[in-house]
mmCIF file of C-alpha atoms in Angstrom:
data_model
loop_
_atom_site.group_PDB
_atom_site.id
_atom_site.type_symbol
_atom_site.label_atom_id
_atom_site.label_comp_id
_atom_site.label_asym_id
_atom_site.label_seq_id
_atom_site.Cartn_x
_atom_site.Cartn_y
_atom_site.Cartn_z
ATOM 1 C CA UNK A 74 193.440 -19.276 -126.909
ATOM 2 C CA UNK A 75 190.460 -19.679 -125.289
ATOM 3 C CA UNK A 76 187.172 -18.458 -127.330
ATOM 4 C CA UNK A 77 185.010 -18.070 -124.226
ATOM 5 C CA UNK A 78 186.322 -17.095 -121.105
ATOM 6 C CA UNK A 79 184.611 -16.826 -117.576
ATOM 7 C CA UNK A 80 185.899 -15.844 -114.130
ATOM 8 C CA UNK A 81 186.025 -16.672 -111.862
ATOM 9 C CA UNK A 82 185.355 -20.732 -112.116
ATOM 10 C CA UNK A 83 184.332 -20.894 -108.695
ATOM 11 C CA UNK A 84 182.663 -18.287 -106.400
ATOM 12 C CA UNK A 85 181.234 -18.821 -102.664
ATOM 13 C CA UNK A 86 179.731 -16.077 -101.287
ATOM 14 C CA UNK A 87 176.954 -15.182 -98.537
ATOM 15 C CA UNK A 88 173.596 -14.443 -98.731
ATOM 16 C CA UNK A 89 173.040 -10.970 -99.425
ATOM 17 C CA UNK A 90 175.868 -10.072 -101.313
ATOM 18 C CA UNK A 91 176.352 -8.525 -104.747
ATOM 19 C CA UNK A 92 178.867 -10.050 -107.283
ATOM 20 C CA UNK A 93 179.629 -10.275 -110.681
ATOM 21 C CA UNK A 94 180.839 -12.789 -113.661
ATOM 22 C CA UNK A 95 183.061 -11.619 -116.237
ATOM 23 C CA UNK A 96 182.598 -13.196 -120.004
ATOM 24 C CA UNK A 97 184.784 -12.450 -123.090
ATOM 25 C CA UNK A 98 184.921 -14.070 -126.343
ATOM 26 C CA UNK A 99 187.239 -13.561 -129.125
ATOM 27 C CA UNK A 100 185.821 -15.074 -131.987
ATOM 28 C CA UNK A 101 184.493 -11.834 -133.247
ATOM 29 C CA UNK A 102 180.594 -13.376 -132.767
ATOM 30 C CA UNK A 103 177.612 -10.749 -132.538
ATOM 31 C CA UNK A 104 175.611 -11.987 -130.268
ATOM 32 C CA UNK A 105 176.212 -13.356 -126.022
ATOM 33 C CA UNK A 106 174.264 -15.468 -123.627
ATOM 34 C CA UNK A 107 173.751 -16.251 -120.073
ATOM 35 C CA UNK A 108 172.241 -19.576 -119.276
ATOM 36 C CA UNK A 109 171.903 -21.272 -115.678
ATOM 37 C CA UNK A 110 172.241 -24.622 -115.037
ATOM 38 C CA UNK A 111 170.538 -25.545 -111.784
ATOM 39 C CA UNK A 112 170.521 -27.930 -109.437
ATOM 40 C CA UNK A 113 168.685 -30.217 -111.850
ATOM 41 C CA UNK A 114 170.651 -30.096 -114.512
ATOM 42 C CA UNK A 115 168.823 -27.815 -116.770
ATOM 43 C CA UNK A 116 170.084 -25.084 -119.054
ATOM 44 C CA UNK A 117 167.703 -22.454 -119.208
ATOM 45 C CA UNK A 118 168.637 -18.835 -121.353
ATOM 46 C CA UNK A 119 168.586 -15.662 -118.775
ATOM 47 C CA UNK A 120 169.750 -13.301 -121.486
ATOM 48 C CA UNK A 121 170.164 -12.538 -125.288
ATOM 49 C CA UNK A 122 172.445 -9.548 -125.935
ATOM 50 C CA UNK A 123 173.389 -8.451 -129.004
ATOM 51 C CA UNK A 124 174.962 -4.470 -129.616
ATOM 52 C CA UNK A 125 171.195 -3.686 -130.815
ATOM 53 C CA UNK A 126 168.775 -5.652 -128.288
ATOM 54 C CA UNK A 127 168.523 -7.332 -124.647
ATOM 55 C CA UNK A 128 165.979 -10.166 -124.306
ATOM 56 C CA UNK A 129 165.629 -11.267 -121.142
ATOM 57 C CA UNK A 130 163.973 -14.158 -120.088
ATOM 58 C CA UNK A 131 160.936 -13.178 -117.485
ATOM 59 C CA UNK A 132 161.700 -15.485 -115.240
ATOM 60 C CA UNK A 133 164.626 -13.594 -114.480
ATOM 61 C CA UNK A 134 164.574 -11.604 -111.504
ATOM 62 C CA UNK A 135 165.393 -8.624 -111.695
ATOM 63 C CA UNK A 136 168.061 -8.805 -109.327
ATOM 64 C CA UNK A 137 170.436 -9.899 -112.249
ATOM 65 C CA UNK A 138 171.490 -7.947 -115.111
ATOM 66 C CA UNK A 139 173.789 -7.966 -117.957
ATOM 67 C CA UNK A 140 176.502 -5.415 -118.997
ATOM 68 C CA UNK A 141 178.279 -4.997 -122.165
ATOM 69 C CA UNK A 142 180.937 -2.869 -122.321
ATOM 70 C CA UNK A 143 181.643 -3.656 -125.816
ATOM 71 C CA UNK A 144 180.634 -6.254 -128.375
ATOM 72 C CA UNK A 145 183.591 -8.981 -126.543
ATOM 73 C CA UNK A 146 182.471 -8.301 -123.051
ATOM 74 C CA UNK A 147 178.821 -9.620 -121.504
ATOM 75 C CA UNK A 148 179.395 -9.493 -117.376
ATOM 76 C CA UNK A 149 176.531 -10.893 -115.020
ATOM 77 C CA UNK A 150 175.667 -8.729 -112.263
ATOM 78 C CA UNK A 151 174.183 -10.415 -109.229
ATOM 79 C CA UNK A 152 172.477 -7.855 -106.134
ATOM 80 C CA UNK A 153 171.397 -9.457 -103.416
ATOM 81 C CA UNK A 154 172.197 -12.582 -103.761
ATOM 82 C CA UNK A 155 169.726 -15.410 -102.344
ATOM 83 C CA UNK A 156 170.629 -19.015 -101.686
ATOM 84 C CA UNK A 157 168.331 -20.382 -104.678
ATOM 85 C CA UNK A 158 170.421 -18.265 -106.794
ATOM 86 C CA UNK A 159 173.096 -21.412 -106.459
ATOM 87 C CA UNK A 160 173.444 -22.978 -109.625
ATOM 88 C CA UNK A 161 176.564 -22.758 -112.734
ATOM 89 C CA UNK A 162 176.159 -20.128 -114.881
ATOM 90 C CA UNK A 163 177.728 -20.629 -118.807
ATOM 91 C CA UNK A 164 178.629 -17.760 -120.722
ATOM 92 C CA UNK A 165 178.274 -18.543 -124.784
ATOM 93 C CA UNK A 166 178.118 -16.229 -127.814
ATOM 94 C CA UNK A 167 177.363 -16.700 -131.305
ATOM 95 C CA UNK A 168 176.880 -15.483 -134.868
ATOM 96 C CA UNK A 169 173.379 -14.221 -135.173
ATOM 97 C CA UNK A 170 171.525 -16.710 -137.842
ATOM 98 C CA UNK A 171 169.461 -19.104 -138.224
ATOM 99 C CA UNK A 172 170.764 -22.619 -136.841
ATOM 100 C CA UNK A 173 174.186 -20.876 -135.843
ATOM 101 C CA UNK A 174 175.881 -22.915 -132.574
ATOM 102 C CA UNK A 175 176.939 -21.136 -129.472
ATOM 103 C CA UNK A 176 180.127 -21.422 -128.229
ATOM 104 C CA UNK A 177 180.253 -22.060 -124.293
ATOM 105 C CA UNK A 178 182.308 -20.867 -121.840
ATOM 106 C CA UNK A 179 183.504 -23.552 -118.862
ATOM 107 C CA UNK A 180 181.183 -22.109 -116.299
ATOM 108 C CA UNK A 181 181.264 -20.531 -112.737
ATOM 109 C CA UNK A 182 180.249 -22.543 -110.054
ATOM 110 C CA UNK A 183 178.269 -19.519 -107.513
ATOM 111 C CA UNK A 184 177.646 -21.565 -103.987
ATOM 112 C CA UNK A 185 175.510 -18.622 -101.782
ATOM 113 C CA UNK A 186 175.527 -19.893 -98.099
ATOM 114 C CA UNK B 164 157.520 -25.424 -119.158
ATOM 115 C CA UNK B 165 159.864 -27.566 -121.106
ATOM 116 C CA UNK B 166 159.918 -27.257 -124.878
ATOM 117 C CA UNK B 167 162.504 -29.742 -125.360
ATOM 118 C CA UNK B 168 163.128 -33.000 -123.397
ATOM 119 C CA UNK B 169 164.860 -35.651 -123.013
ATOM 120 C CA UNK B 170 163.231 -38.651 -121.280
ATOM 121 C CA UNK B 171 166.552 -40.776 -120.603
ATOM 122 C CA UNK B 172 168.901 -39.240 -117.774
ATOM 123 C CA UNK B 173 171.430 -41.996 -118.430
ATOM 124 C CA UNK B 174 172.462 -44.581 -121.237
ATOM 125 C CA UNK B 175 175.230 -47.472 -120.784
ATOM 126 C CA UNK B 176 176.637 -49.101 -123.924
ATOM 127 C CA UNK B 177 179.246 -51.033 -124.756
ATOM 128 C CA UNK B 178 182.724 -49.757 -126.326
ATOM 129 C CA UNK B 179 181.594 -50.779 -130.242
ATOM 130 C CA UNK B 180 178.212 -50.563 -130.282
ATOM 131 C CA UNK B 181 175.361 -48.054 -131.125
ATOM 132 C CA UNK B 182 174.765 -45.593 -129.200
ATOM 133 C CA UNK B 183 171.619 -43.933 -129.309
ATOM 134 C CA UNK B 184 170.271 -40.775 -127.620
ATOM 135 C CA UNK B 185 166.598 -39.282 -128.000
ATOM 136 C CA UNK B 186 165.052 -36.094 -127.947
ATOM 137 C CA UNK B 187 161.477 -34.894 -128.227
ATOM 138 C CA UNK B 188 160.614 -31.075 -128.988
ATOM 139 C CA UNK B 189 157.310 -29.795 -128.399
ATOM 140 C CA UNK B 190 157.057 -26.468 -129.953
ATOM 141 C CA UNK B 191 156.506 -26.821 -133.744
ATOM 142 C CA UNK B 192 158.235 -22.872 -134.593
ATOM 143 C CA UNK B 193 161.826 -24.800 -134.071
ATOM 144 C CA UNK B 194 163.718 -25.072 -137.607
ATOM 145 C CA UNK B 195 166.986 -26.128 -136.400
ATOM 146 C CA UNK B 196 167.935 -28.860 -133.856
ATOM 147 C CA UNK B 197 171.843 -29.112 -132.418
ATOM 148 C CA UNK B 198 173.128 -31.570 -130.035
ATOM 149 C CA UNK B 199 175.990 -30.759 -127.522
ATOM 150 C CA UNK B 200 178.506 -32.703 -125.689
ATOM 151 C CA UNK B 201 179.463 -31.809 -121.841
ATOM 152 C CA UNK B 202 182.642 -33.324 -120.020
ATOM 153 C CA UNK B 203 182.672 -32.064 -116.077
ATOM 154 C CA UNK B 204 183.816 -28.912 -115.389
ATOM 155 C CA UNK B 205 183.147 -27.780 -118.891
ATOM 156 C CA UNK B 206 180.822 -26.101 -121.080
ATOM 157 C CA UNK B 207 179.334 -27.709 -123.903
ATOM 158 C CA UNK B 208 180.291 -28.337 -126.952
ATOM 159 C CA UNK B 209 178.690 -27.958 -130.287
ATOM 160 C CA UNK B 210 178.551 -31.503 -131.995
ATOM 161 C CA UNK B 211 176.137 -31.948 -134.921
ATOM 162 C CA UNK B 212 173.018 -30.046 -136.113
ATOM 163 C CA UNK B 213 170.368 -30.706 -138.379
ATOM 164 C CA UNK B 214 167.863 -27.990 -140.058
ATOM 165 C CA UNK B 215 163.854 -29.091 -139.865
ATOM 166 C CA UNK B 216 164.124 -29.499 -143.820
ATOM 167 C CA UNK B 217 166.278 -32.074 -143.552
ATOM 168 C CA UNK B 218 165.257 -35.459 -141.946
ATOM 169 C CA UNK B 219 169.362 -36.904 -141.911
ATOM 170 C CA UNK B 220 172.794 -35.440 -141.351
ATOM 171 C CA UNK B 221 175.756 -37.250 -140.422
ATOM 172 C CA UNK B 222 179.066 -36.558 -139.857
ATOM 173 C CA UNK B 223 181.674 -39.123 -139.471
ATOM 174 C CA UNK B 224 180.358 -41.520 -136.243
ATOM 175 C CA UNK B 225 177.568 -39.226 -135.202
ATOM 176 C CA UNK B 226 174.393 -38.935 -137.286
ATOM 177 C CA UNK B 227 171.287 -36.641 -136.391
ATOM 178 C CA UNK B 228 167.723 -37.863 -137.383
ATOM 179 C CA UNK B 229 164.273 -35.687 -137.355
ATOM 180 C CA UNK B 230 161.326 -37.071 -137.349
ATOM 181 C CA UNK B 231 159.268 -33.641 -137.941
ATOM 182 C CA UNK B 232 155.814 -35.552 -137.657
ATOM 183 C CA UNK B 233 156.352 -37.289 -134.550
ATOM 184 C CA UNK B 234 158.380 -34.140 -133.230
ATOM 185 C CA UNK B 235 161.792 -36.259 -132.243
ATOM 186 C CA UNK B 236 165.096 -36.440 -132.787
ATOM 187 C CA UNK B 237 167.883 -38.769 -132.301
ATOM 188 C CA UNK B 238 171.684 -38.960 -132.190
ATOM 189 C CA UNK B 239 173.134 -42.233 -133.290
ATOM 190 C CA UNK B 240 176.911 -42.894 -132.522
ATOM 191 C CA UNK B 241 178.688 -45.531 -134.178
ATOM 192 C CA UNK B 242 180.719 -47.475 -133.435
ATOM 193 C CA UNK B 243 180.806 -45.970 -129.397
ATOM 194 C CA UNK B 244 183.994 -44.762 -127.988
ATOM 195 C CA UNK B 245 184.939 -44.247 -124.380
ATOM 196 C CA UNK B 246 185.876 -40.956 -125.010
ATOM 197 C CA UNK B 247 182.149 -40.270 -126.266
ATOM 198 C CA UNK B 248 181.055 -40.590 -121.975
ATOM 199 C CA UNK B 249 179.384 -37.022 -121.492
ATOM 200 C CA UNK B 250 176.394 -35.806 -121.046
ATOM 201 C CA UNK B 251 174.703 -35.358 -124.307
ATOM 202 C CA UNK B 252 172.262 -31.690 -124.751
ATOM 203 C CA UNK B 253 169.654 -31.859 -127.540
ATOM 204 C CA UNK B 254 168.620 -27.837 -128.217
ATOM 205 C CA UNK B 255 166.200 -26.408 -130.831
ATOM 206 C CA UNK B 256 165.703 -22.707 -131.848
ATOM 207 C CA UNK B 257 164.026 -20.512 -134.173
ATOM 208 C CA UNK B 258 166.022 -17.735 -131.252
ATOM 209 C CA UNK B 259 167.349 -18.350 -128.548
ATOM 210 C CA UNK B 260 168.381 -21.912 -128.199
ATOM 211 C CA UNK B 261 166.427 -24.243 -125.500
ATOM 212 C CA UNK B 262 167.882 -27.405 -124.224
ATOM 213 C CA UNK B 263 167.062 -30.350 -122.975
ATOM 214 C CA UNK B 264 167.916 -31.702 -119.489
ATOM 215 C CA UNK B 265 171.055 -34.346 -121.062
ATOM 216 C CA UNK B 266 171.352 -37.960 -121.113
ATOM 217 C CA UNK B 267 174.277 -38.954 -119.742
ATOM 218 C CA UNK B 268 176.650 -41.370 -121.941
ATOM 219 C CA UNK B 269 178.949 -43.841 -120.668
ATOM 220 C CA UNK B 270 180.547 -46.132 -123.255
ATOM 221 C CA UNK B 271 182.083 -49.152 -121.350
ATOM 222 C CA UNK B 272 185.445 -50.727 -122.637
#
């Protein structure tokens, strides 16, 4: 029963390429996140979604972007992928409110070579 | 640009002890401050939170202080278990949550 579920765990892929990361939740929460964890360790937010409004952080490039088929569902869509885009990328989600925790997925490992 | 940090990248202690890990925010809109545990090859985990009201909140072994003045935080564990080795996330939001780069944990038996 896994409350936050990314796939794949692992993905290695070349330079160039265009992939995506699936996230679901089922705890019924509002609101999803992507954050990146890079090479030194750092979590930094890439995107708030919620069924109203996208933030995105402007570091970003614009090279990745969310989709939300539903409320359950944020995927991360990755064109043209670079090598500094290397790095895990968690999946959370959470109840919109003040002080309210996320809950994490486990994280895909993305290795571009 | 790091709004929260932590200074520490790794703490040792002994199975028993205190454990204590520090955080320092710099942005003085945060009103609530969470830590998170990480194990390898897993996300982290929500732990223990404390709202900027508040300057205590425990819960069992782990207890959150803010020191709103001085803009810092700590997470005392006591006693220190060896299942308590992770890496240790301070965040802070008014939104979207920021974290800090982790101390890693390692209680020793």
């Amino acid at each position: 029963d896994t409350a936050v579920s990314q796939t794949p765990k692992y993905l290695v892929t070349q330079m160039g390429n265009d992939k995506s990361i699936k996230c679901e939740q089922n705890l019924g929460h509002d609101t999803m996140y992507w954050y990146k964890q890079d090479s030194k360790k750092f979590l930094k937010i890439m995107f708030s979604y919620n069924n109203k409004e996208l933030i995105i952080n402007e570091t970003v490039p614009n090279r990745f972007s969310p989709k939300s088929p539903d409320k359950a569902h944020l995927n991360l869509h990755i064109n043209s992928l670079e090598l500094g885009d290397s790095a895990v990328y968690f999946c959370a989600s959470s109840q919109k409110g003040q002080g309210a925790s996320y809950t994490f997925g486990s994280g895909t490992r993305l290795t571009v070579v | 640009d790091q709004q929260v940090k932590q200074n520490s990248p790794s703490l040792s202690v002994q199975e028993g002890r205190i454990s204590i890990l520090n955080c320092d925010y710099t942005n003085s809109m945060f009103d609530y401050f969470l830590w998170y545990k990480k194990y390898p090859a897993e996300g982290p985990t929500f732990l223990i939170s404390i709202s900027s009201i508040k300057d205590k909140n425990e819960d069992g072994r782990f207890t959150v202080f803010l020191n709103k003045s001085a803009k810092h935080l700590s997470l005392h564990i006591v006693p220190s278990q060896p299942g308590d080795s992770a890496v240790y996330f301070c965040a802070a939001s008014p939104n979207d949550m920021r974290f800090g780069a982790g101390t890693r944990l390692t209680v020793k038996p």
